[in-house]
Amino acid sequence: MTTPSGKAPSPRFIPLCVPEIQGNAWAYVKECLDTNWVSSVGSYVDRFERDMAEYVGARYAVATVNGTSALHTALLVAGIGPDDEVLTSTLTFIAPANAIRYVGAWPVFIDADRLYWQMDPEKVVRFLDEECRWRNGRLYNKTTDRLVRAILPVHLLGHPVDMDPLREAAEKYDLVIIEDATESLGATYKGRMVGTLGHMACFSFNGNKVITSGGGGMIVTDREDWAAKAKYLTTQAKDDPIEYIHHEIGYNYRLPNLLAALGVAQLERLEDYIRVKRRIAATYREAFARVPGITCMSQADWARSIFWMYTVLVDAERYAMNSRQLLRRLGELGIQARPLWQPIHLSRPHQSAPAYRCTVSEELFQQALSLPCSVGLGPDDQAFVCEIVANSNE
Ligand SMILES: *Cc1c(COP(=O)(O)O)cnc(C)c1O
């Protein structure tokens, strides 16, 4: 057998980041199948919501069909609407920017910081203080004259955003904070769980996240009215328990019980998975410590990172190969790697949205490469990846 390029396939394949199914997954899913409770309501949906609220330390949790729908719903619940503006990270997966557009609002893209690659809090504050104007108790973007309503920071790659400056600014200008915590379940900021650092937070249980329900999402909040509104909007906005009477346009964003069952079982394993992720990170850090031109992702002293997607920067001059060349070399050896996302302010659908001094994110995009970091990554496979990365520049 040969690959399309005509070469014999490599016998080894080390995937980037795949699910790890363990523990009670089979028992819980089987129970759904045995009892016929497979669809959009059921005890596992309720339990997944309770367990998530408890784990994160939020009062309420509302399950959704995926993380993107959680973000869309959270924006609706917060009352963000047409021609409002929402500050968000430019260096991230595109979902939060798309969700902002779903409600007719505009993202304002904020750059990443050089150290932790998160939304730069200094640039957030500078944008709000210098580029916006406070008028009649509301904040307007001076350039677009649109209302600035919210901040949507993305806790990227398992590491929290430096939230205190954002929280201060939000207080000062009466802004809503919606955390995109989809990549960072279990991470902490100054001892506090990600997901409790703003007014609402969204999680994802997509297959490549630290735990998965196959697909799924969750909104958490301390506000009872917002939780109720989220449940209402995600279940077709039904206003009568028996009659099909609707006072608003709702969505079918429900998480099936079958998937919630898997989610419950995965959540039971989460702390163990985070320990493994952190060990994988420590091993990479050690292995690359003296490799010229490779910079490892780092953890702030105010953070516990879950190192969701282990990523390094490749300095083309010092490493003698750029990140994309290394990507290809790894691929030839059966090692799946991946660049980070194109900064969203450069993407075609979001080019016309405001972007504030997004220079660092463009550099990071050129240099970043994510390496295999599945919970199930074996020590031999990781050692192989380390060896190849450490020696490819020779
Ligand atoms: C994964 C992810 C989401 C949500 O993804 P879904 O696939 O819809 O669950 C949202 N934002 C970011 C930054 C993500 O990485």
Short mmCIF file of C-alpha atoms and ligand atoms in Angstrom, two decimals:
data_model
loop_
_atom_site.label_atom_id
_atom_site.label_comp_id
_atom_site.label_asym_id
_atom_site.label_seq_id
_atom_site.Cartn_x
_atom_site.Cartn_y
_atom_site.Cartn_z
CA MET A 1 0.00 0.00 0.00
CA THR A 2 1.23 3.47 -0.77
CA THR A 3 0.08 6.95 0.18
CA PRO A 4 -1.04 9.41 -2.52
CA SER A 5 2.50 10.79 -2.57
CA GLY A 6 3.75 7.32 -3.56
CA LYS A 7 5.65 6.66 -0.35
CA ALA A 8 5.10 3.68 1.90
CA PRO A 9 3.00 4.71 4.91
CA SER A 10 4.78 5.12 8.22
CA PRO A 11 3.90 2.30 10.58
CA ARG A 12 3.69 4.72 13.48
CA PHE A 13 0.94 7.29 13.86
CA ILE A 14 0.86 9.61 16.86
CA PRO A 15 -2.31 11.72 16.80
CA LEU A 16 -2.43 15.31 17.98
CA CYS A 17 -5.13 15.09 20.62
CA VAL A 18 -7.73 12.33 20.75
CA PRO A 19 -10.31 11.34 23.38
CA GLU A 20 -9.54 9.02 26.25
CA ILE A 21 -12.58 6.91 27.10
CA GLN A 22 -12.38 5.28 30.51
CA GLY A 23 -14.28 4.56 33.69
CA ASN A 24 -18.07 4.55 33.76
CA ALA A 25 -18.58 5.63 30.13
CA TRP A 26 -19.83 2.22 28.98
CA ALA A 27 -22.10 1.69 31.99
CA TYR A 28 -23.73 5.11 31.74
CA VAL A 29 -24.21 5.01 27.97
CA LYS A 30 -25.57 1.46 28.20
CA GLU A 31 -28.05 2.60 30.80
CA CYS A 32 -29.38 5.18 28.34
CA LEU A 33 -29.68 2.53 25.64
CA ASP A 34 -31.31 0.02 27.99
CA THR A 35 -33.86 2.49 29.31
CA ASN A 36 -34.59 4.24 26.00
CA TRP A 37 -33.55 7.62 27.44
CA VAL A 38 -31.30 8.55 24.53
CA SER A 39 -32.64 11.87 23.39
CA SER A 40 -33.00 15.45 24.44
CA VAL A 41 -34.08 15.07 28.05
CA GLY A 42 -33.06 12.63 30.76
CA SER A 43 -31.39 12.17 34.10
CA TYR A 44 -27.86 12.40 32.68
CA VAL A 45 -28.52 15.86 31.28
CA ASP A 46 -29.57 17.04 34.74
CA ARG A 47 -26.67 15.24 36.36
CA PHE A 48 -24.11 16.62 33.92
CA GLU A 49 -25.38 20.12 34.66
CA ARG A 50 -25.22 19.57 38.42
CA ASP A 51 -21.77 17.98 38.28
CA MET A 52 -20.39 20.76 36.08
CA ALA A 53 -21.81 23.50 38.30
CA GLU A 54 -20.29 21.81 41.31
CA TYR A 55 -16.91 21.19 39.69
CA VAL A 56 -16.55 24.73 38.40
CA GLY A 57 -18.04 26.30 41.50
CA ALA A 58 -20.89 28.13 39.76
CA ARG A 59 -24.48 28.18 40.94
CA TYR A 60 -26.05 27.09 37.66
CA ALA A 61 -25.11 25.14 34.56
CA VAL A 62 -27.08 24.67 31.35
CA ALA A 63 -26.06 21.97 28.89
CA THR A 64 -25.95 22.72 25.17
CA VAL A 65 -25.34 20.73 22.01
CA ASN A 66 -21.84 22.18 21.56
CA GLY A 67 -19.59 24.99 22.72
CA THR A 68 -20.44 27.31 19.85
CA SER A 69 -24.16 27.19 20.68
CA ALA A 70 -23.24 27.86 24.32
CA LEU A 71 -21.46 31.04 23.22
CA HIS A 72 -24.33 32.08 20.96
CA THR A 73 -26.82 31.54 23.79
CA ALA A 74 -24.70 33.35 26.36
CA LEU A 75 -24.54 36.41 24.10
CA LEU A 76 -28.32 36.33 23.61
CA VAL A 77 -28.89 35.95 27.34
CA ALA A 78 -26.64 38.93 28.06
CA GLY A 79 -28.74 40.96 25.65
CA ILE A 80 -25.95 41.58 23.15
CA GLY A 81 -27.58 42.55 19.86
CA PRO A 82 -27.24 44.16 16.44
CA ASP A 83 -24.39 46.67 16.17
CA ASP A 84 -23.14 46.17 19.69
CA GLU A 85 -19.42 45.53 20.01
CA VAL A 86 -17.73 42.76 21.95
CA LEU A 87 -14.00 42.67 22.67
CA THR A 88 -12.57 39.23 22.00
CA SER A 89 -9.27 37.47 21.36
CA THR A 90 -7.98 37.41 17.80
CA LEU A 91 -5.69 34.44 18.37
CA THR A 92 -8.21 31.66 18.89
CA PHE A 93 -10.41 29.15 17.17
CA ILE A 94 -13.02 31.10 15.21
CA ALA A 95 -16.16 30.05 17.16
CA PRO A 96 -16.42 33.05 19.54
CA ALA A 97 -16.11 35.58 16.70
CA ASN A 98 -18.76 33.76 14.69
CA ALA A 99 -21.09 33.63 17.70
CA ILE A 100 -20.75 37.40 18.10
CA ARG A 101 -21.83 37.80 14.46
CA TYR A 102 -24.78 35.40 14.95
CA VAL A 103 -26.41 38.00 17.23
CA GLY A 104 -25.60 40.81 14.79
CA ALA A 105 -22.90 42.29 17.01
CA TRP A 106 -19.31 43.04 15.99
CA PRO A 107 -16.13 41.61 17.42
CA VAL A 108 -13.33 44.00 18.31
CA PHE A 109 -10.22 41.90 18.00
CA ILE A 110 -7.64 42.19 20.73
CA ASP A 111 -4.06 41.04 20.37
CA ALA A 112 -2.36 38.21 22.26
CA ASP A 113 0.31 38.90 24.86
CA ARG A 114 3.82 37.71 24.15
CA LEU A 115 4.34 35.67 27.31
CA TYR A 116 1.24 33.53 27.68
CA TRP A 117 -0.36 34.12 24.25
CA GLN A 118 -3.64 35.11 25.91
CA MET A 119 -5.83 38.17 25.23
CA ASP A 120 -3.55 41.06 26.22
CA PRO A 121 -5.16 42.77 29.23
CA GLU A 122 -3.08 45.89 28.75
CA LYS A 123 -4.41 46.33 25.22
CA VAL A 124 -7.97 45.72 26.40
CA VAL A 125 -7.66 48.50 28.96
CA ARG A 126 -5.88 50.85 26.54
CA PHE A 127 -8.54 50.27 23.90
CA LEU A 128 -11.35 50.98 26.34
CA ASP A 129 -9.66 54.03 27.89
CA GLU A 130 -8.29 55.61 24.72
CA GLU A 131 -10.39 54.46 21.79
CA CYS A 132 -13.81 54.65 23.46
CA ARG A 133 -15.93 57.44 24.82
CA TRP A 134 -18.26 57.37 27.85
CA ARG A 135 -21.52 59.13 27.00
CA ASN A 136 -24.78 59.14 29.00
CA GLY A 137 -23.72 56.13 31.04
CA ARG A 138 -22.71 54.05 28.02
CA LEU A 139 -19.47 53.28 26.29
CA TYR A 140 -19.02 53.96 22.56
CA ASN A 141 -16.21 53.04 20.21
CA LYS A 142 -15.00 56.46 18.98
CA THR A 143 -14.20 55.14 15.50
CA THR A 144 -17.38 53.19 14.77
CA ASP A 145 -19.73 54.99 17.18
CA ARG A 146 -21.10 51.59 18.16
CA LEU A 147 -21.93 50.61 21.74
CA VAL A 148 -19.26 48.52 23.48
CA ARG A 149 -21.17 46.01 25.58
CA ALA A 150 -19.04 43.04 26.56
CA ILE A 151 -15.66 41.35 26.81
CA LEU A 152 -15.35 37.77 25.64
CA PRO A 153 -11.88 36.55 26.65
CA VAL A 154 -10.78 33.11 25.45
CA HIS A 155 -8.71 31.11 27.93
CA LEU A 156 -6.42 29.73 25.26
CA LEU A 157 -4.82 26.29 25.12
CA GLY A 158 -5.56 25.51 28.78
CA HIS A 159 -4.19 28.69 30.33
CA PRO A 160 -6.31 31.46 31.89
CA VAL A 161 -6.39 35.05 30.71
CA ASP A 162 -5.11 37.61 33.25
CA MET A 163 -8.60 38.53 34.38
CA ASP A 164 -8.19 41.18 37.10
CA PRO A 165 -7.57 44.09 34.71
CA LEU A 166 -10.53 42.93 32.60
CA ARG A 167 -12.79 42.66 35.62
CA GLU A 168 -11.78 46.16 36.74
CA ALA A 169 -12.44 47.61 33.30
CA ALA A 170 -15.77 45.80 33.05
CA GLU A 171 -16.78 47.23 36.42
CA LYS A 172 -15.73 50.72 35.39
CA TYR A 173 -17.56 50.68 32.05
CA ASP A 174 -20.48 48.43 32.95
CA LEU A 175 -19.53 45.64 30.56
CA VAL A 176 -20.55 41.98 30.64
CA ILE A 177 -17.78 39.39 30.77
CA ILE A 178 -18.48 36.10 29.01
CA GLU A 179 -15.57 33.67 29.37
CA ASP A 180 -14.84 31.30 26.53
CA ALA A 181 -13.47 28.54 28.75
CA THR A 182 -13.88 25.82 26.13
CA GLU A 183 -10.17 24.99 26.07
CA SER A 184 -9.49 25.36 29.77
CA LEU A 185 -11.88 23.37 31.94
CA GLY A 186 -10.13 22.90 35.27
CA ALA A 187 -7.61 25.73 34.88
CA THR A 188 -7.39 28.22 37.73
CA TYR A 189 -6.59 31.93 37.99
CA LYS A 190 -5.21 33.05 41.35
CA GLY A 191 -6.74 29.94 42.85
CA ARG A 192 -10.15 30.51 41.27
CA MET A 193 -11.65 28.17 38.72
CA VAL A 194 -11.92 29.39 35.16
CA GLY A 195 -15.63 29.79 34.46
CA THR A 196 -16.26 31.80 37.63
CA LEU A 197 -14.25 34.86 36.64
CA GLY A 198 -16.92 36.71 34.69
CA HIS A 199 -20.71 36.86 34.52
CA MET A 200 -21.12 33.76 32.39
CA ALA A 201 -18.81 31.13 30.94
CA CYS A 202 -18.96 28.58 28.16
CA PHE A 203 -17.40 25.14 27.92
CA SER A 204 -17.10 22.61 25.10
CA PHE A 205 -16.97 18.81 25.14
CA ASN A 206 -15.92 18.40 21.55
CA GLY A 207 -13.76 15.37 20.82
CA ASN A 208 -10.44 17.18 21.05
CA LYS A 209 -11.10 18.93 24.38
CA VAL A 210 -9.71 17.70 27.70
CA ILE A 211 -12.91 15.73 28.25
CA THR A 212 -15.54 14.95 25.65
CA SER A 213 -19.18 13.97 25.39
CA GLY A 214 -18.76 13.29 21.68
CA GLY A 215 -20.03 16.81 21.17
CA GLY A 216 -21.52 19.14 23.72
CA GLY A 217 -21.28 22.37 25.62
CA MET A 218 -22.21 24.06 28.86
CA ILE A 219 -23.04 27.55 30.07
CA VAL A 220 -22.34 28.33 33.73
CA THR A 221 -23.38 31.39 35.70
CA ASP A 222 -24.27 32.50 39.20
CA ARG A 223 -27.33 34.37 37.99
CA GLU A 224 -30.54 32.42 38.31
CA ASP A 225 -32.42 34.54 35.76
CA TRP A 226 -29.67 34.09 33.18
CA ALA A 227 -29.54 30.34 33.70
CA ALA A 228 -33.32 30.14 33.30
CA LYS A 229 -33.14 32.26 30.15
CA ALA A 230 -30.39 30.06 28.74
CA LYS A 231 -32.47 26.93 29.35
CA TYR A 232 -35.47 28.63 27.76
CA LEU A 233 -33.64 29.74 24.62
CA THR A 234 -31.87 26.41 24.12
CA THR A 235 -35.15 24.47 24.33
CA GLN A 236 -37.10 26.33 21.62
CA ALA A 237 -38.40 29.04 23.99
CA LYS A 238 -41.44 27.08 25.03
CA ASP A 239 -43.67 29.20 27.24
CA ASP A 240 -46.23 26.64 28.26
CA PRO A 241 -45.34 23.19 29.59
CA ILE A 242 -48.14 21.53 27.60
CA GLU A 243 -49.33 23.80 24.83
CA TYR A 244 -46.84 24.79 22.14
CA ILE A 245 -46.89 28.47 22.90
CA HIS A 246 -43.78 30.55 22.24
CA HIS A 247 -43.18 34.20 23.02
CA GLU A 248 -39.70 34.34 21.54
CA ILE A 249 -37.57 32.75 18.84
CA GLY A 250 -35.77 29.86 20.46
CA TYR A 251 -33.21 27.31 19.37
CA ASN A 252 -32.86 23.56 19.51
CA TYR A 253 -29.52 23.57 21.28
CA ARG A 254 -30.26 20.66 23.63
CA LEU A 255 -27.67 18.09 24.57
CA PRO A 256 -28.96 14.52 24.12
CA ASN A 257 -29.03 12.37 27.26
CA LEU A 258 -26.85 9.77 25.52
CA LEU A 259 -24.07 12.31 25.14
CA ALA A 260 -24.58 13.73 28.62
CA ALA A 261 -24.03 10.21 30.00
CA LEU A 262 -20.62 10.13 28.35
CA GLY A 263 -19.96 13.63 29.65
CA VAL A 264 -20.74 12.62 33.23
CA ALA A 265 -18.35 9.67 33.01
CA GLN A 266 -15.63 11.86 31.49
CA LEU A 267 -16.00 14.53 34.15
CA GLU A 268 -15.32 11.87 36.77
CA ARG A 269 -11.93 11.36 35.12
CA LEU A 270 -11.06 15.04 34.61
CA GLU A 271 -8.65 15.63 37.47
CA ASP A 272 -6.65 12.55 36.48
CA TYR A 273 -6.55 13.75 32.88
CA ILE A 274 -5.30 17.16 33.96
CA ARG A 275 -2.51 15.50 35.93
CA VAL A 276 -1.50 13.59 32.80
CA LYS A 277 -1.67 16.74 30.65
CA ARG A 278 0.57 18.57 33.09
CA ARG A 279 3.04 15.68 33.12
CA ILE A 280 3.15 15.63 29.32
CA ALA A 281 3.86 19.38 29.41
CA ALA A 282 6.63 18.97 31.96
CA THR A 283 8.25 16.26 29.83
CA TYR A 284 8.23 18.46 26.73
CA ARG A 285 9.57 21.42 28.65
CA GLU A 286 12.44 19.35 29.99
CA ALA A 287 13.21 17.86 26.58
CA PHE A 288 13.28 21.21 24.78
CA ALA A 289 14.99 23.26 27.49
CA ARG A 290 18.27 23.37 25.61
CA VAL A 291 17.02 23.21 22.04
CA PRO A 292 17.91 26.52 20.38
CA GLY A 293 14.92 28.21 18.74
CA ILE A 294 12.20 26.21 20.49
CA THR A 295 10.16 28.16 23.05
CA CYS A 296 7.76 26.16 25.20
CA MET A 297 4.37 27.42 26.30
CA SER A 298 4.61 28.74 29.81
CA GLN A 299 2.44 29.03 32.86
CA ALA A 300 2.09 32.28 34.80
CA ASP A 301 2.77 32.08 38.51
CA TRP A 302 -0.86 33.12 39.09
CA ALA A 303 -2.20 30.24 37.00
CA ARG A 304 -2.75 26.54 36.94
CA SER A 305 -2.71 25.62 33.26
CA ILE A 306 -4.24 22.35 32.15
CA PHE A 307 -1.93 22.42 29.09
CA TRP A 308 -4.84 21.38 26.89
CA MET A 309 -2.97 21.67 23.57
CA TYR A 310 0.77 21.56 24.01
CA THR A 311 2.29 24.20 21.77
CA VAL A 312 5.79 25.48 21.08
CA LEU A 313 7.16 28.42 19.12
CA VAL A 314 9.69 27.68 16.42
CA ASP A 315 12.14 30.49 15.70
CA ALA A 316 13.09 29.84 12.08
CA GLU A 317 16.50 31.50 12.35
CA ARG A 318 17.68 29.84 15.51
CA TYR A 319 16.11 26.46 14.80
CA ALA A 320 17.19 26.40 11.13
CA MET A 321 13.72 25.30 10.07
CA ASN A 322 10.41 27.11 10.34
CA SER A 323 7.28 25.82 12.06
CA ARG A 324 5.67 24.64 8.81
CA GLN A 325 8.81 22.79 7.72
CA LEU A 326 8.91 21.08 11.11
CA LEU A 327 5.20 20.29 10.74
CA ARG A 328 5.94 18.50 7.45
CA ARG A 329 8.92 16.65 8.86
CA LEU A 330 6.86 15.39 11.79
CA GLY A 331 4.06 14.41 9.43
CA GLU A 332 6.42 12.28 7.35
CA LEU A 333 7.30 10.36 10.50
CA GLY A 334 3.67 9.78 11.49
CA ILE A 335 3.55 12.53 14.08
CA GLN A 336 0.49 14.75 13.81
CA ALA A 337 1.20 18.38 14.61
CA ARG A 338 -0.77 21.53 13.82
CA PRO A 339 -0.26 25.28 13.63
CA LEU A 340 -2.44 27.57 15.74
CA TRP A 341 -5.37 29.32 14.11
CA GLN A 342 -5.00 32.18 11.69
CA PRO A 343 -5.64 35.30 13.81
CA ILE A 344 -9.30 35.97 13.15
CA HIS A 345 -8.88 39.63 12.22
CA LEU A 346 -7.11 38.32 9.09
CA SER A 347 -9.87 35.87 8.17
CA ARG A 348 -12.13 36.76 5.27
CA PRO A 349 -15.46 36.77 7.16
CA HIS A 350 -14.10 39.00 9.95
CA GLN A 351 -11.77 41.33 8.06
CA SER A 352 -14.17 44.24 8.25
CA ALA A 353 -14.47 44.08 12.05
CA PRO A 354 -12.32 46.41 14.16
CA ALA A 355 -8.95 45.06 15.29
CA TYR A 356 -6.75 46.77 17.85
CA ARG A 357 -2.98 46.55 17.25
CA CYS A 358 -2.94 42.80 16.60
CA THR A 359 0.75 42.41 15.79
CA VAL A 360 1.91 39.85 18.35
CA SER A 361 -0.75 37.34 17.36
CA GLU A 362 0.47 37.43 13.74
CA GLU A 363 4.00 36.54 14.86
CA LEU A 364 2.75 33.78 17.13
CA PHE A 365 0.71 32.38 14.27
CA GLN A 366 3.83 32.09 12.12
CA GLN A 367 5.84 30.35 14.83
CA ALA A 368 3.40 28.19 16.79
CA LEU A 369 3.15 24.44 16.44
CA SER A 370 0.99 22.15 18.58
CA LEU A 371 2.41 18.72 19.37
CA PRO A 372 0.78 15.40 20.28
CA CYS A 373 -0.67 15.65 23.77
CA SER A 374 -3.52 13.16 24.08
CA VAL A 375 -4.15 11.90 27.60
CA GLY A 376 -3.35 8.46 26.17
CA LEU A 377 0.03 9.53 24.72
CA GLY A 378 2.47 6.84 25.80
CA PRO A 379 5.97 7.64 27.13
CA ASP A 380 7.66 5.93 24.16
CA ASP A 381 5.64 7.93 21.66
CA GLN A 382 6.32 11.17 23.50
CA ALA A 383 10.02 10.35 23.67
CA PHE A 384 9.96 9.83 19.89
CA VAL A 385 8.34 13.22 19.34
CA CYS A 386 10.87 14.85 21.68
CA GLU A 387 13.76 13.24 19.88
CA ILE A 388 12.56 14.34 16.45
CA VAL A 389 11.86 17.92 17.52
CA ALA A 390 15.13 18.16 19.44
CA ASN A 391 17.22 16.90 16.50
CA SER A 392 15.46 18.12 13.35
CA ASN A 393 17.52 21.30 13.24
CA GLU A 394 20.83 19.52 12.82
C1 LIG B 1 -13.62 24.25 20.84
C2 LIG B 1 -13.86 25.68 20.94
C3 LIG B 1 -15.16 26.23 20.97
C4 LIG B 1 -16.43 25.46 20.87
O1 LIG B 1 -16.37 24.42 20.02
P1 LIG B 1 -17.55 23.39 19.70
O2 LIG B 1 -16.86 22.52 18.70
O3 LIG B 1 -18.68 24.16 19.16
O4 LIG B 1 -17.91 22.65 20.94
C5 LIG B 1 -15.28 27.59 21.16
N1 LIG B 1 -14.22 28.37 21.31
C6 LIG B 1 -12.95 27.89 21.30
C7 LIG B 1 -11.81 28.82 21.53
C8 LIG B 1 -12.72 26.54 21.10
O5 LIG B 1 -11.47 26.07 21.07
#
